[in-house]
Amino acid sequence: MSYSQFLNRFNFKRLRLRSPQRLILAIVCFLGTVFISWYVMAQQPVTLRMLMPAPDIPPFQPLVEAFEEQNPGIRVELVEGPNQTNLVEDLYTSAFLLGDSPYDLVNMDIVWTPKFAAAGWLMDLTDDVSSDELAQYSPLDVEGGRYEDRLYRLPVRSDVGLLYYRKDLLEQAGLQPPETFADLMQASKQLQDSGAVPWGYIWQGRQYEGLVAMFVEVLQGFNGFWVNPDTLEVGLDRPETVEAINFLKSTVQEGVSPPGVTTYQEEDTRRFFQSGQAAFLRSWPYVWTLANAEDSELRGKVGIQPMVHEPGAKAGACLGGWGIGISTSTAHREEALQAAKFFSSFEPQRDLIISEGYLPSIQSLFTDPKVVAEYSHFPSLQEVANNAVLRPPIAQYAQASDILQRYLSAALTNRMSPEDAMQSAAAETQRLLDARG
Ligand code: GLC
């Protein structure tokens, strides 16, 4: 029965009310109903949804619980996404393109900011974060959350590419940790020849975002570059790029890396290294925690250092990392901001870092006593992180990365010569940048 039917059936005559009184009673009843419904709704907690790569959910759950305990009116629902960062990005992209995205919070890889901000999918947080709040973060992590001088993402953790080595095997063989690409090859071959380890060096060679992150480090180690963010010059058809590819190809040709390396992502390479099959590994800081876990056969046997480079060149370190933005489609901006600020703040970040070995985005955490008690190498990683290189912060990053991934993979798997592949990659990238408008 509708509200007006109810009023009609109600026998007002019995109440002996005159018309104006009936009208007032009707209004009071109506307002009462509206108020009660509003009150009931207001008691329901607000739910904020955020999509994440599935493996990142269990480590993040304790932070969610801590946040919900402090904010009983807000729930955070973590939605499982694929493992690869670019696939998660695709899901966010289609949700935003379809309109009315179900996500209030956007769990963002550092390389997504320009594209998402330029598309208008993220709230501008510039005026919501004070300069004191921002000053606690590493400047590069903040930079990775900016687009055209506005802030769109709060950094929850940083990341930087590093070289892991088998400290025990190097010591036994009387070898120093390698500094150059040639040292890495030579030490690998010596350890392989002596039977200490079946393979030398392992890296991420599959066609995905991880390939590009690994490659920019080798490229920098050869003094090369991908896209100069200031001039938008493309460096892919320069001789340094071909040298960098030739180095990676040589690792397989010379038997230092297994042929399957061109199909590996981070976790494949970590398992390979952790099962004692390789002497060196390029990966992110999280590997340290797992390699030194109680059940790991490498516990206490692993060293960590910046990536190798050509003599006279600088070691390349790719800046990765994750942060949180707020979707423009959310109906709960205030609650979302509260959550984003909480997840990127000191205590929650410290808990996440201690349990997972991620790099902090809050600078003081690199030397925080509790962090250093678990990770004595963190103070020395701060400098590597501060000198790390952002992948080009351009709005067309996803397309530029896709171009590089395709041609790089074609060159590494011998489907194209490195020269031809990089000529084409450079031309396509240039066209993409020229079309920028
Ligand atoms: C890590 C990094 C991220 C990078 C990804 C590539 O998650 O933090 O920035 O894009 O690896 O696989």
Short mmCIF file of N, CA and C in Angstrom, two decimals, residues 28 37-38 50 74 82 112 116 134 142 185 221 235 241 274 293 319 328-329 337 371 375 395 421:
data_model
loop_
_atom_site.label_atom_id
_atom_site.label_comp_id
_atom_site.label_asym_id
_atom_site.label_seq_id
_atom_site.Cartn_x
_atom_site.Cartn_y
_atom_site.Cartn_z
N VAL A 28 3.42 15.74 9.15
CA VAL A 28 4.23 15.22 10.27
C VAL A 28 4.56 13.75 10.04
N SER A 37 13.87 6.84 7.92
CA SER A 37 14.66 6.18 6.85
C SER A 37 16.07 6.76 6.81
N TRP A 38 16.17 8.09 6.91
CA TRP A 38 17.50 8.72 6.87
C TRP A 38 18.36 8.22 8.04
N MET A 50 38.16 -1.09 -3.12
CA MET A 50 39.45 -0.85 -3.76
C MET A 50 39.94 -2.16 -4.38
N ILE A 74 33.13 3.14 8.84
CA ILE A 74 33.66 2.93 7.48
C ILE A 74 34.18 1.50 7.33
N PRO A 82 44.03 -9.29 -10.82
CA PRO A 82 45.11 -10.16 -11.28
C PRO A 82 46.45 -9.76 -10.66
N TRP A 112 50.83 4.86 -13.06
CA TRP A 112 49.47 5.13 -13.58
C TRP A 112 49.03 6.57 -13.41
N PHE A 116 45.65 8.36 -15.33
CA PHE A 116 44.38 8.41 -14.59
C PHE A 116 43.99 9.86 -14.27
N LEU A 134 53.20 16.24 3.49
CA LEU A 134 53.92 15.81 2.28
C LEU A 134 55.42 15.70 2.50
N VAL A 142 56.45 11.31 -3.96
CA VAL A 142 55.42 12.37 -4.07
C VAL A 142 55.30 12.77 -5.54
N MET A 185 78.66 -11.36 -15.52
CA MET A 185 78.76 -12.51 -16.42
C MET A 185 79.91 -13.42 -15.97
N GLY A 221 72.24 1.60 -17.08
CA GLY A 221 73.59 1.09 -16.86
C GLY A 221 74.46 1.19 -18.10
N GLY A 235 64.76 7.73 -26.84
CA GLY A 235 66.15 7.22 -26.95
C GLY A 235 66.23 5.78 -27.38
N THR A 241 70.69 1.53 -26.48
CA THR A 241 69.53 0.64 -26.27
C THR A 241 69.83 -0.74 -26.84
N GLN A 274 65.35 -18.61 -5.07
CA GLN A 274 65.23 -19.10 -3.70
C GLN A 274 65.42 -20.61 -3.61
N ALA A 293 63.27 -16.00 5.12
CA ALA A 293 62.24 -16.57 6.01
C ALA A 293 62.79 -17.85 6.64
N LEU A 319 62.32 3.20 -10.18
CA LEU A 319 61.44 3.52 -9.06
C LEU A 319 60.06 2.90 -9.30
N THR A 328 36.95 9.82 -8.82
CA THR A 328 36.02 10.95 -8.92
C THR A 328 34.57 10.47 -8.85
N SER A 329 34.36 9.17 -9.05
CA SER A 329 32.98 8.67 -9.04
C SER A 329 32.51 8.29 -7.63
N LEU A 337 39.19 9.84 1.73
CA LEU A 337 40.39 10.61 2.07
C LEU A 337 40.96 10.16 3.42
N VAL A 371 62.37 -0.82 12.24
CA VAL A 371 62.55 -1.29 10.86
C VAL A 371 63.98 -1.82 10.69
N TYR A 375 65.55 -5.10 9.20
CA TYR A 375 66.18 -4.93 7.88
C TYR A 375 67.39 -4.00 8.02
N ALA A 395 51.13 11.06 -19.78
CA ALA A 395 49.75 10.56 -19.76
C ALA A 395 49.57 9.31 -20.63
N ALA A 421 63.87 -3.97 -34.14
CA ALA A 421 62.83 -3.85 -33.11
C ALA A 421 62.84 -2.44 -32.51
#
